[in-house]
Coordinates of C-alpha atoms in Angstrom, one line a residue:
X1 CA -34.6 149.2 85.6
X2 CA -35.7 152.8 85.0
X3 CA -36.5 153.2 88.7
X4 CA -33.0 152.0 89.7
X5 CA -31.4 154.4 87.1
X6 CA -33.5 157.3 88.5
X7 CA -32.2 156.6 92.1
X8 CA -28.7 156.2 90.8
X9 CA -28.9 159.6 89.1
X10 CA -30.2 161.2 92.3
X11 CA -27.4 159.6 94.3
X12 CA -24.7 160.9 91.9
X13 CA -26.2 164.4 92.0
X14 CA -26.1 164.4 95.9
X15 CA -22.5 163.1 95.9
X16 CA -21.5 165.9 93.5
X17 CA -23.1 168.5 95.7
X18 CA -21.4 167.1 98.8
X19 CA -18.1 167.0 97.0
X20 CA -18.4 170.6 96.0
X21 CA -19.4 171.7 99.5
X22 CA -16.4 169.8 101.0
X23 CA -14.0 171.5 98.5
X24 CA -15.5 174.9 99.3
X25 CA -15.4 174.2 103.1
X26 CA -11.8 173.0 102.9
X27 CA -10.8 176.2 101.0
X28 CA -12.6 178.3 103.7
X29 CA -10.9 176.4 106.5
X30 CA -7.5 177.0 104.8
X31 CA -8.2 180.7 104.7
X32 CA -9.3 180.8 108.3
X33 CA -6.1 178.9 109.3
X34 CA -4.0 181.3 107.3
X35 CA -5.6 184.2 109.1
X36 CA -5.1 182.6 112.5
X37 CA -1.5 182.0 111.8
X38 CA -0.6 185.3 110.2
X39 CA -3.2 187.7 111.6
X40 CA -4.2 189.3 108.3
X41 CA -3.4 189.0 104.7
X42 CA -1.5 192.3 104.9
X43 CA 0.7 190.7 107.5
X44 CA 1.2 187.7 105.2
X45 CA 2.5 190.1 102.5
X46 CA 5.0 191.6 105.1
X47 CA 6.3 188.1 105.9
X48 CA 6.6 187.3 102.2
X49 CA 8.7 190.4 101.7
X50 CA 11.0 189.3 104.4
X51 CA 11.3 185.7 103.3
X52 CA 12.1 186.6 99.7
X53 CA 14.7 189.2 100.8
X54 CA 12.7 192.1 99.3
X55 CA 14.4 194.5 101.6
X56 CA 14.4 198.1 100.6
X57 CA 17.9 198.7 99.3
X58 CA 18.7 195.2 98.0
X59 CA 15.6 194.5 96.0
X60 CA 15.6 194.7 92.3
X61 CA 13.9 197.6 90.6
X62 CA 11.7 195.2 88.6
X63 CA 8.0 196.0 88.3
X64 CA 7.0 192.4 89.1
X65 CA 9.0 192.5 92.3
X66 CA 7.0 195.5 93.4
X67 CA 3.5 194.1 92.9
X68 CA 1.6 192.8 96.0
X69 CA -0.1 189.7 94.7
X70 CA -3.9 189.6 95.0
X71 CA -4.1 193.1 96.5
X72 CA -5.7 196.0 94.7
X73 CA -6.4 199.7 95.1
X74 CA -10.0 200.4 94.0
X75 CA -11.8 203.7 93.4
X76 CA -15.6 203.5 93.6
X77 CA -18.4 206.0 93.4
X78 CA -19.8 206.8 96.8
X79 CA -22.6 209.3 97.4
X80 CA -22.6 208.6 101.1
X81 CA -20.5 206.7 103.6
X82 CA -17.5 205.0 102.2
X83 CA -17.8 201.9 104.4
X84 CA -21.4 201.4 103.2
X85 CA -20.2 201.7 99.6
X86 CA -17.5 199.1 100.3
X87 CA -20.0 196.7 101.8
X88 CA -22.3 197.1 98.9
X89 CA -19.5 196.3 96.4
X90 CA -18.4 193.2 98.3
X91 CA -22.0 191.9 98.6
X92 CA -22.4 192.5 94.8
X93 CA -19.3 190.5 94.0
X94 CA -20.1 187.7 96.4
X95 CA -23.6 187.4 94.9
X96 CA -22.0 187.2 91.5
X97 CA -19.6 184.5 92.6
X98 CA -22.4 182.4 94.1
X99 CA -24.4 182.4 90.9
X100 CA -21.4 182.0 88.6
X101 CA -20.5 178.7 87.1
X102 CA -22.5 176.0 85.4
X103 CA -25.5 174.2 86.7
X104 CA -27.6 174.3 89.8
X105 CA -25.3 172.0 91.7
X106 CA -22.5 174.5 91.7
X107 CA -24.8 177.3 92.7
X108 CA -26.2 175.1 95.6
X109 CA -22.7 174.3 96.8
X110 CA -21.6 177.9 96.6
X111 CA -24.6 179.0 98.5
X112 CA -23.7 176.7 101.4
X113 CA -20.5 178.6 102.2
X114 CA -20.2 182.4 101.6
X115 CA -17.2 183.1 99.4
X116 CA -15.3 185.2 102.0
X117 CA -12.1 183.6 100.8
X118 CA -12.5 185.3 97.4
X119 CA -12.7 189.0 98.5
X120 CA -11.8 191.0 101.6
X121 CA -11.8 194.7 102.3
X122 CA -8.5 195.5 104.0
X123 CA -8.9 199.3 104.2
X124 CA -11.4 202.0 103.4
X125 CA -10.3 205.6 102.8
X126 CA -12.6 208.5 101.9
X127 CA -11.3 210.8 99.2
X128 CA -12.2 214.4 98.6
X129 CA -15.0 215.3 96.2
X130 CA -14.2 214.2 92.7
X131 CA -12.6 216.8 90.5
X132 CA -15.1 216.0 87.6
X133 CA -18.2 216.4 89.7
X134 CA -19.5 219.5 88.0
X135 CA -21.2 222.6 89.2
X136 CA -24.7 221.3 88.6
X137 CA -24.2 218.3 90.9
X138 CA -22.6 220.4 93.5
X139 CA -25.5 222.8 93.4
X140 CA -27.9 220.0 93.8
X141 CA -26.1 218.9 96.9
X142 CA -25.4 215.4 95.5
X143 CA -21.8 215.7 94.5
X144 CA -20.3 212.3 93.7
X145 CA -17.5 211.3 96.0
X146 CA -14.8 208.8 95.3
X147 CA -14.0 206.2 98.0
X148 CA -10.7 204.4 97.8
X149 CA -10.6 200.8 99.0
X150 CA -7.8 198.3 99.4
X151 CA -9.0 194.8 98.5
X152 CA -7.6 191.4 98.7
X153 CA -9.3 189.4 96.0
X154 CA -9.0 186.3 93.9
X155 CA -8.8 186.6 90.0
X156 CA -12.4 185.4 89.8
X157 CA -13.6 188.1 92.3
X158 CA -11.6 190.8 90.5
X159 CA -13.4 190.0 87.2
X160 CA -16.6 191.0 88.9
X161 CA -15.0 194.0 90.7
X162 CA -13.8 195.4 87.4
X163 CA -17.2 194.8 85.8
X164 CA -19.1 196.6 88.5
X165 CA -20.8 199.9 87.6
X166 CA -19.7 201.2 91.1
X167 CA -16.0 200.9 90.2
X168 CA -14.2 203.8 88.6
X169 CA -10.6 202.4 88.6
X170 CA -8.6 199.4 89.7
X171 CA -4.8 199.3 90.1
X172 CA -2.5 196.8 91.7
X173 CA -1.1 197.7 95.1
X174 CA 2.7 197.8 95.3
X175 CA 5.5 197.6 97.7
X176 CA 7.3 200.8 98.5
X177 CA 10.9 200.7 99.7
X178 CA 13.2 203.1 101.4
X179 CA 15.8 204.5 99.0
X180 CA 19.0 204.4 101.2
X181 CA 22.1 202.5 100.5
X182 CA 24.1 200.5 103.2
X183 CA 21.4 200.4 105.8
X184 CA 20.7 196.6 105.5
X185 CA 24.2 195.8 106.9
X186 CA 24.9 195.9 110.5
X187 CA 26.6 199.1 111.7
X188 CA 30.4 198.8 111.0
X189 CA 32.8 199.3 113.8
X190 CA 33.7 202.9 114.6
X191 CA 36.4 204.8 116.5
X192 CA 36.7 208.4 117.8
X193 CA 38.1 211.1 115.5
X194 CA 41.2 211.4 117.7
X195 CA 41.8 207.6 117.5
X196 CA 41.5 207.8 113.7
X197 CA 44.4 210.4 113.7
X198 CA 46.5 208.9 116.5
X199 CA 46.2 205.3 115.2
X200 CA 44.1 202.2 115.4
X201 CA 46.1 199.1 116.3
X202 CA 45.9 195.4 115.7
X203 CA 48.3 192.7 117.0
X204 CA 50.4 190.8 114.4
X205 CA 48.4 187.7 115.1
X206 CA 45.2 189.4 113.9
X207 CA 46.5 190.5 110.5
X208 CA 47.1 188.5 107.4
X209 CA 50.5 187.3 106.1
X210 CA 50.9 189.7 103.2
X211 CA 51.3 192.7 105.6
X212 CA 53.8 190.8 107.8
X213 CA 55.8 189.8 104.7
X214 CA 55.8 193.4 103.5
X215 CA 57.4 194.6 106.8
X216 CA 59.8 191.7 106.8
X217 CA 60.9 192.7 103.3
X218 CA 61.6 196.2 104.7
X219 CA 64.0 194.6 107.2
X220 CA 61.6 194.9 110.2
X221 CA 61.4 192.3 113.0
X222 CA 57.7 192.2 113.7
X223 CA 57.6 189.0 115.8
X224 CA 56.5 191.0 118.9
X225 CA 54.9 193.9 117.0
X226 CA 51.5 195.3 116.6
X227 CA 50.4 197.4 113.6
X228 CA 48.9 200.9 113.8
X229 CA 46.9 202.4 111.0
X230 CA 46.3 206.2 110.8
X231 CA 43.9 208.0 108.5
X232 CA 41.7 211.0 107.7
X233 CA 38.2 211.6 106.6
X234 CA 37.3 210.5 103.1
X235 CA 36.7 213.3 100.7
X236 CA 33.3 214.9 101.2
X237 CA 32.6 212.8 104.3
X238 CA 32.5 213.7 108.0
X239 CA 32.3 210.0 109.1
X240 CA 34.1 207.6 106.7
X241 CA 37.8 206.9 107.2
X242 CA 40.5 206.7 104.6
X243 CA 43.6 205.0 106.1
X244 CA 46.8 206.5 104.7
X245 CA 49.6 204.7 106.5
X246 CA 50.4 201.7 108.7
X247 CA 53.4 201.4 111.1
X248 CA 54.8 198.6 113.2
X249 CA 55.4 199.3 116.9
X250 CA 56.4 197.2 119.9
X251 CA 53.3 195.6 121.3
X252 CA 54.4 196.1 124.9
X253 CA 56.0 199.5 124.9
X254 CA 54.3 201.1 121.8
X255 CA 57.8 202.2 120.7
X256 CA 58.2 202.7 117.0
X257 CA 60.1 199.8 115.4
X258 CA 63.0 200.5 113.0
X259 CA 64.7 198.6 110.2
X260 CA 68.3 197.3 110.5
X261 CA 69.3 200.6 108.8
X262 CA 67.4 202.8 111.3
X263 CA 64.4 203.7 109.1
X264 CA 60.9 203.7 110.6
X265 CA 59.0 200.5 109.9
X266 CA 56.2 202.3 108.1
X267 CA 54.2 201.8 104.9
X268 CA 52.2 204.6 103.1
X269 CA 49.8 204.6 100.2
X270 CA 51.4 204.3 96.8
X271 CA 50.4 204.3 93.1
X272 CA 49.2 200.7 93.0
X273 CA 45.4 200.5 93.8
X274 CA 45.3 196.8 94.5
X275 CA 48.2 197.0 97.0
X276 CA 46.6 200.0 98.6
X277 CA 43.3 198.2 99.0
X278 CA 45.2 195.2 100.5
X279 CA 47.1 197.3 103.0
X280 CA 44.9 200.4 103.7
X281 CA 41.4 199.6 102.3
X282 CA 39.3 202.3 100.8
X283 CA 36.5 204.6 102.0
X284 CA 34.0 202.5 104.0
X285 CA 36.2 199.4 103.3
X286 CA 38.7 197.9 105.7
X287 CA 42.1 196.7 104.6
X288 CA 42.1 193.2 103.2
X289 CA 44.9 192.2 105.7
X290 CA 42.8 193.5 108.6
X291 CA 39.1 193.0 107.7
X292 CA 37.8 194.0 111.2
X293 CA 39.4 197.4 111.3
X294 CA 36.9 200.3 111.9
X295 CA 36.1 202.3 108.8
X296 CA 34.1 205.2 110.3
X297 CA 34.1 207.7 113.1
X298 CA 31.5 207.3 115.9
X299 CA 28.8 209.9 116.4
X300 CA 28.4 213.3 114.9
X301 CA 31.4 215.0 116.4
X302 CA 33.9 213.9 113.8
X303 CA 36.2 216.9 114.2
X304 CA 34.4 218.8 111.5
X305 CA 35.2 222.5 111.8
X306 CA 33.1 223.3 108.8
X307 CA 31.1 226.5 109.5
X308 CA 29.0 226.3 106.3
X309 CA 29.3 227.7 102.9
X310 CA 30.5 231.2 102.1
X311 CA 27.2 231.9 100.4
X312 CA 25.6 235.3 99.9
X313 CA 23.2 237.3 102.0
X314 CA 19.7 236.8 100.5
X315 CA 17.4 239.7 100.2
X316 CA 13.6 239.8 100.8
X317 CA 11.6 237.4 103.0
X318 CA 14.2 235.4 104.9
X319 CA 14.4 233.9 108.4
X320 CA 16.5 235.6 111.1
X321 CA 19.9 234.0 111.5
X322 CA 21.5 232.8 114.7
X323 CA 25.0 231.7 115.5
X324 CA 25.9 228.0 114.9
X325 CA 26.6 226.5 118.3
X326 CA 30.3 225.7 118.8
X327 CA 29.9 221.9 119.2
X328 CA 27.6 221.5 116.2
X329 CA 28.8 219.6 113.1
X330 CA 27.6 220.9 109.7
X331 CA 27.0 217.9 107.4
X332 CA 28.3 218.2 103.9
X333 CA 24.9 218.6 102.3
X334 CA 23.8 221.3 104.7
X335 CA 27.0 223.2 103.9
X336 CA 26.8 222.7 100.1
X337 CA 23.3 224.1 99.7
X338 CA 24.2 227.0 102.0
X339 CA 21.7 226.3 104.8
X340 CA 24.6 227.1 107.1
X341 CA 26.5 230.3 106.0
X342 CA 29.5 231.8 107.8
X343 CA 28.8 230.2 111.1
X344 CA 25.1 230.9 111.2
X345 CA 21.8 229.1 110.5
X346 CA 18.2 230.2 110.0
X347 CA 16.0 230.3 113.1
X348 CA 12.9 228.6 111.8
X349 CA 11.3 228.9 115.3
X350 CA 10.9 232.7 114.7
X351 CA 9.0 232.2 111.5
X352 CA 5.5 230.9 110.7
X353 CA 4.7 227.6 112.3
X354 CA 5.7 224.7 110.0
X355 CA 5.7 221.0 110.7
X356 CA 7.3 218.5 108.3
X357 CA 5.6 215.1 108.0
X358 CA 8.2 212.3 107.5
X359 CA 6.4 209.4 105.8
X360 CA 8.8 206.6 106.6
X361 CA 9.8 203.9 109.1
X362 CA 9.0 205.9 112.1
X363 CA 11.1 208.5 114.0
X364 CA 12.9 207.9 117.3
X365 CA 11.0 210.4 119.5
X366 CA 13.7 210.1 122.2
X367 CA 16.5 211.4 120.0
X368 CA 17.7 214.6 121.6
X369 CA 18.7 216.2 118.3
X370 CA 15.1 216.1 117.0
X371 CA 12.0 218.2 117.6
X372 CA 9.5 215.4 117.5
X373 CA 5.9 216.8 117.7
X374 CA 3.7 213.8 117.1
X375 CA 2.9 210.9 114.8
X376 CA 0.5 208.3 113.4
X377 CA 1.0 204.7 112.4
X378 CA -0.3 203.2 109.2
X379 CA 2.0 200.2 108.8
X380 CA 1.4 196.5 109.5
X381 CA 4.6 195.5 111.5
X382 CA 6.9 192.9 110.2
X383 CA 6.6 189.6 112.0
X384 CA 10.2 188.7 110.8
X385 CA 11.7 191.4 113.1
X386 CA 11.0 191.0 116.8
X387 CA 9.7 194.1 118.5
X388 CA 8.5 195.8 115.3
X389 CA 5.4 197.9 115.9
X390 CA 3.1 200.5 114.3
X391 CA 4.3 203.0 116.9
X392 CA 5.3 206.1 114.9
X393 CA 7.7 207.1 117.7
X394 CA 9.7 203.9 117.3
X395 CA 12.1 203.3 114.4
X396 CA 13.8 199.9 114.4
X397 CA 15.0 200.3 110.8
X398 CA 16.6 203.7 111.5
X399 CA 15.8 205.2 108.1
X400 CA 13.0 207.6 109.2
X401 CA 15.1 209.0 112.0
X402 CA 18.0 209.6 109.5
X403 CA 15.7 211.5 107.2
X404 CA 14.3 213.6 110.0
X405 CA 17.7 214.7 111.1
X406 CA 18.6 215.9 107.6
X407 CA 15.3 217.9 107.6
X408 CA 15.8 219.6 111.0
X409 CA 18.3 218.3 113.5
X410 CA 18.6 220.9 116.3
X411 CA 21.2 223.7 116.7
X412 CA 21.6 222.8 120.3
X413 CA 25.4 222.7 120.9
X414 CA 25.7 218.9 120.3
X415 CA 25.5 216.5 117.4
X416 CA 24.8 218.1 114.0
X417 CA 22.4 220.5 112.4
X418 CA 19.8 219.9 109.7
X419 CA 18.7 222.1 106.9
X420 CA 15.9 223.7 109.0
X421 CA 17.3 223.3 112.6
X422 CA 14.5 222.6 115.1
X423 CA 11.6 222.3 112.7
X424 CA 8.7 220.2 114.1
X425 CA 8.8 216.6 112.9
X426 CA 5.6 214.6 112.5
X427 CA 6.1 210.8 112.0
X428 CA 3.7 209.1 109.6
X429 CA 4.9 205.5 109.8
X430 CA 4.3 203.3 106.7
X431 CA 7.5 201.3 106.5
X432 CA 8.2 198.2 108.7
X433 CA 11.5 197.3 110.4
X434 CA 12.9 196.1 107.0
X435 CA 12.1 199.3 105.2
X436 CA 9.2 197.9 103.2
X437 CA 5.6 199.2 103.1
X438 CA 2.7 199.5 100.7
X439 CA 1.8 202.2 98.2
X440 CA -1.7 202.2 99.5
X441 CA -0.5 203.0 103.0
X442 CA 1.7 205.9 101.6
X443 CA -1.4 207.3 99.9
X444 CA -3.4 206.9 103.1
X445 CA -0.8 208.8 105.1
X446 CA -0.6 211.6 102.6
X447 CA -4.4 211.8 102.5
X448 CA -4.5 212.0 106.3
X449 CA -1.9 214.8 106.3
X450 CA -3.9 216.8 103.8
X451 CA -7.1 216.3 105.9
X452 CA -8.4 218.1 108.9
X453 CA -6.3 216.3 111.5
X454 CA -3.0 216.8 109.5
X455 CA -3.7 220.4 108.9
X456 CA -4.6 220.9 112.6
X457 CA -1.1 219.4 113.4
X458 CA 0.5 222.2 111.3
X459 CA 1.8 219.9 108.5
X460 CA 2.9 222.0 105.6
X461 CA 5.6 219.8 104.0
X462 CA 5.7 216.1 103.4
X463 CA 8.8 214.0 102.7
X464 CA 8.7 210.5 101.2
X465 CA 12.1 208.9 100.9
X466 CA 10.7 205.8 99.2
X467 CA 9.7 204.5 95.8
X468 CA 7.5 201.8 94.1
X469 CA 8.3 200.6 90.6
X470 CA 5.7 200.9 87.8
X471 CA 6.0 200.1 84.1
X472 CA 5.3 203.2 81.9
X473 CA 4.7 200.8 79.0
X474 CA 2.0 198.8 80.9
X475 CA -1.7 199.1 79.8
X476 CA -2.7 200.2 83.3
X477 CA 0.1 202.8 83.7
X478 CA -2.2 205.8 83.0
X479 CA -4.8 204.5 85.5
X480 CA -2.2 203.8 88.1
X481 CA -0.7 207.3 87.7
X482 CA -4.1 208.9 87.9
X483 CA -5.4 207.1 90.9
X484 CA -2.2 207.3 93.0
X485 CA -1.3 210.8 92.0
X486 CA -4.7 212.1 93.0
X487 CA -3.8 211.7 96.7
X488 CA -0.7 213.8 96.1
X489 CA -2.7 216.4 94.1
X490 CA -5.1 216.8 97.0
X491 CA -2.1 217.4 99.3
X492 CA -0.8 220.1 97.0
X493 CA -4.3 221.7 96.8
X494 CA -4.2 221.8 100.6
X495 CA -1.0 224.0 100.4
X496 CA 1.4 221.2 101.2
X497 CA 4.8 220.9 99.4
X498 CA 5.6 217.2 98.8
X499 CA 9.1 216.0 98.1
X500 CA 9.9 212.4 97.2
X501 CA 13.0 210.4 96.4
X502 CA 13.5 209.9 92.7
X503 CA 14.9 206.3 93.3
X504 CA 18.3 204.6 93.4
X505 CA 18.0 202.5 90.2
X506 CA 19.8 204.7 87.6
X507 CA 16.5 204.8 85.6
X508 CA 13.8 207.1 84.4
X509 CA 11.8 208.7 87.1
X510 CA 8.6 208.0 85.2
X511 CA 8.8 204.4 86.3
X512 CA 8.7 205.2 90.0
X513 CA 6.0 206.4 92.3
X514 CA 5.3 208.8 93.9
X515 CA 8.2 210.7 92.2
X516 CA 6.4 210.4 88.8
X517 CA 3.4 212.3 90.1
X518 CA 3.1 215.8 88.6
X519 CA 2.6 217.7 91.8
X520 CA 5.5 216.0 93.6
X521 CA 9.1 217.3 93.6
X522 CA 11.1 214.4 92.4
X523 CA 14.5 214.7 94.1
X524 CA 17.5 213.3 92.3
X525 CA 20.9 212.9 94.1
X526 CA 24.2 214.5 93.5
X527 CA 27.6 213.6 95.0
X528 CA 29.2 216.6 96.8
X529 CA 32.7 215.1 96.6
X530 CA 32.5 214.4 92.9
X531 CA 30.5 217.5 92.0
X532 CA 28.3 215.3 89.7
X533 CA 25.1 213.4 89.8
X534 CA 25.2 210.3 92.0
X535 CA 25.9 207.1 90.0
X536 CA 22.8 205.4 91.5
X537 CA 20.4 208.3 91.1
X538 CA 17.3 208.1 88.9
X539 CA 16.7 210.9 86.4
X540 CA 14.1 212.3 84.0
X541 CA 14.8 210.8 80.6
X542 CA 14.8 213.1 77.6
X543 CA 12.8 214.2 75.7
X544 CA 10.8 215.8 78.5
X545 CA 8.3 218.6 78.7
X546 CA 8.9 221.8 80.6
X547 CA 6.2 220.8 83.0
X548 CA 8.0 217.5 83.7
X549 CA 11.3 219.3 84.2
X550 CA 9.6 221.7 86.6
X551 CA 9.0 218.9 89.0
X552 CA 12.6 217.7 89.2
X553 CA 15.3 219.1 91.6
X554 CA 18.5 217.8 93.0
X555 CA 20.2 217.7 96.4
X556 CA 23.2 216.1 98.1
X557 CA 22.7 212.3 98.6
X558 CA 26.2 210.8 99.0
X559 CA 27.8 210.2 102.4
X560 CA 25.3 212.2 104.4
X561 CA 25.7 212.1 108.2
X562 CA 22.6 212.4 110.2
X563 CA 20.7 211.2 113.2
X564 CA 19.7 207.5 113.5
X565 CA 17.6 205.7 116.0
X566 CA 19.3 204.4 119.1
X567 CA 17.6 201.0 118.4
X568 CA 19.7 200.9 115.3
X569 CA 23.0 202.4 116.5
X570 CA 24.1 203.4 120.0
X571 CA 25.9 206.5 118.9
X572 CA 22.7 208.0 117.5
X573 CA 24.4 209.1 114.2
X574 CA 25.4 207.4 111.0
X575 CA 26.4 208.3 107.4
X576 CA 24.2 207.0 104.6
X577 CA 23.7 207.6 100.8
X578 CA 20.7 207.5 98.5
X579 CA 18.0 209.6 97.0
X580 CA 16.4 209.0 100.5
X581 CA 19.0 211.4 101.8
X582 CA 18.6 213.9 99.0
X583 CA 14.9 214.4 99.4
X584 CA 14.8 215.7 103.0
X585 CA 17.3 218.5 102.0
X586 CA 14.5 219.9 99.8
X587 CA 11.9 219.2 102.5
X588 CA 14.0 221.3 104.9
X589 CA 14.4 224.1 102.4
X590 CA 10.6 224.0 101.7
X591 CA 9.9 224.3 105.4
X592 CA 12.2 227.4 105.7
X593 CA 10.6 229.0 102.7
X594 CA 7.1 228.6 104.2
X595 CA 8.2 229.8 107.6
X596 CA 9.8 232.9 106.1
X597 CA 6.7 233.8 104.2
X598 CA 8.3 233.5 100.8
X599 CA 6.3 230.4 99.9
X600 CA 2.8 231.8 100.2
X601 CA 1.2 230.4 97.0
X602 CA -2.1 228.6 97.5
X603 CA -0.9 225.2 96.4
X604 CA 2.1 223.2 97.3
X605 CA 3.1 222.7 93.6
X606 CA 3.0 226.5 93.0
X607 CA 5.3 226.9 96.0
X608 CA 7.7 224.3 94.6
X609 CA 8.1 226.8 91.7
X610 CA 9.5 229.3 94.2
X611 CA 12.2 226.8 95.1
X612 CA 13.0 226.3 91.4
X613 CA 13.3 230.0 90.9
X614 CA 15.7 230.4 93.9
X615 CA 18.0 227.6 92.5
X616 CA 18.2 229.5 89.2
X617 CA 18.8 232.8 91.0
X618 CA 21.8 231.3 92.8
X619 CA 23.2 230.0 89.6
X620 CA 22.9 233.4 88.1
X621 CA 24.8 234.9 91.0
X622 CA 27.4 232.2 91.1
X623 CA 27.8 229.9 88.0
X624 CA 30.0 227.6 90.0
X625 CA 27.1 226.7 92.3
X626 CA 25.6 223.4 91.2
X627 CA 27.2 220.4 89.7
X628 CA 28.4 219.0 86.3
X629 CA 25.1 217.2 85.4
X630 CA 22.6 219.9 86.5
X631 CA 19.9 221.4 84.4
X632 CA 22.5 223.4 82.3
X633 CA 23.9 220.1 81.0
X634 CA 22.6 219.1 77.6
X635 CA 23.0 216.2 75.2
X636 CA 23.2 213.4 77.9
X637 CA 19.6 212.3 77.6
X638 CA 19.3 212.5 81.4
X639 CA 17.8 215.5 83.3
X640 CA 18.7 215.7 87.0
X641 CA 17.5 219.2 87.7
X642 CA 19.2 222.1 89.5
X643 CA 20.8 221.9 92.9
X644 CA 18.4 223.3 95.5
X645 CA 19.4 226.5 97.3
X646 CA 18.6 227.2 101.0
X647 CA 17.9 230.8 100.3
X648 CA 15.6 231.3 103.3

């Protein structure tokens, strides 16, 4: 009997081990199948972002929506090669996973299959020498270095990662999203500026009954009529149409129709907003009775005769000015901050060499209005958008090309001009074709720009028109800020001025990265037409320290016309709004400041103080410069900063 029980016990033990091995193998096979289907886990995250409609401008600002599940940014001590340090950490964690659990059976089963499914290194980046290394260690030639890894790991694996003596900090990786409004929709229909003024027509069969009834009430016979809408540019816009009247004409002869009393069959805007919306629509909105009517002017030649602000002639180190070419359009933002004054713009090509890195969705290198000088890809393309790629010279989303045009569209007698016309644009692509990327890729791009290759490329300014949500009340907020902002501090120490979108969520800047980083200029948005802060713009919540306020500036962000990729729109130009559009205004001003020699401080952050001083100088010269919610405003609890001035 004892002999049979002994054999039965051995049999149960074997079955238990076999079962555990099968479970582990099944899990391993599932992971391999997932990799085969999706390529990498990072690609899976990209698909997830598409499937759950986490597109840049439509996603909620919630912190949980920003977290990339099972993906972490890890800082480890590394006295040598970063890749070697990463391998050592992974081996340590896998060994701990093999021996974890209860009993020899679990250990034996775990030993049969390496727990690759529990931890994977997605990326290794080598940081600069740690700031707290100390002189003694440096003198000894054994300065500790901090390597930054991006890991995909299970909760069990992360317990061992956090417990490792090699690890200095662990934070969750996050989605970053472009901060533009209106880009997720297809490009609305457009017409030429002359057609807007002469009239856009629709046959009676294509309009809804309320309009036909309104003309019939006037005494007009519209049985064989077509309706013609005329309009003008919306206030503060060089693209959006505001229709002001609609007339009935003969659909065969185009002759104006008249009532039985001889009056023209014509309706104009009146005092009733709902009737106006029905008959004429609003800015960027077609009339209810004719939903397909174009609401914008195609291209950049919208009949804008604006020659720039009146301005004042700055003294000191400034760029030589050249005439604005006759066929150039001056966008409202460029005019407002006085980058174009009295028919002239600064010639940045005659100053010190400056290149602006656009960390974004790529830049259309074939756009004739841009001085594209190079690029590097960091993004994993979206599998949800056919043709998406990591090519930095390609921009299916269109956002990066729009940002680049605000920074430096050429003064070449066609299209429009940017803040620093003709400045070199270097594309660092981290957003996919849906405007979504990762915070770790943004850090990687900035670190590269601050390194030897980026400096050799001449990068002196970085623009990031994107944001990732973080929770200032979370236990890991300080660690997240310290680890992420270290990359931007290194860029500043390399002499690079960094500008970032404050965010479009009407919330405190402290909850969004990289705008919350101390060495980054957090750019809020103001509305040129309203002369006030944009309704969507983030802000710095009061109370705030002088140092925090010193990192916040404002620029135009509503209805900004700029270049866009031809893959996104055939005309090559489009009007967008957002803090995404505000930030590159400051990047362009920073480029001009460096090119002129006025921004000659050793760090980027110190040079940002030069921009702040110039904004205050302009307010001193002309108190009307600025807007109603700028830094002079008190008692609102919201600090938006001063309007940047293109002094150079």
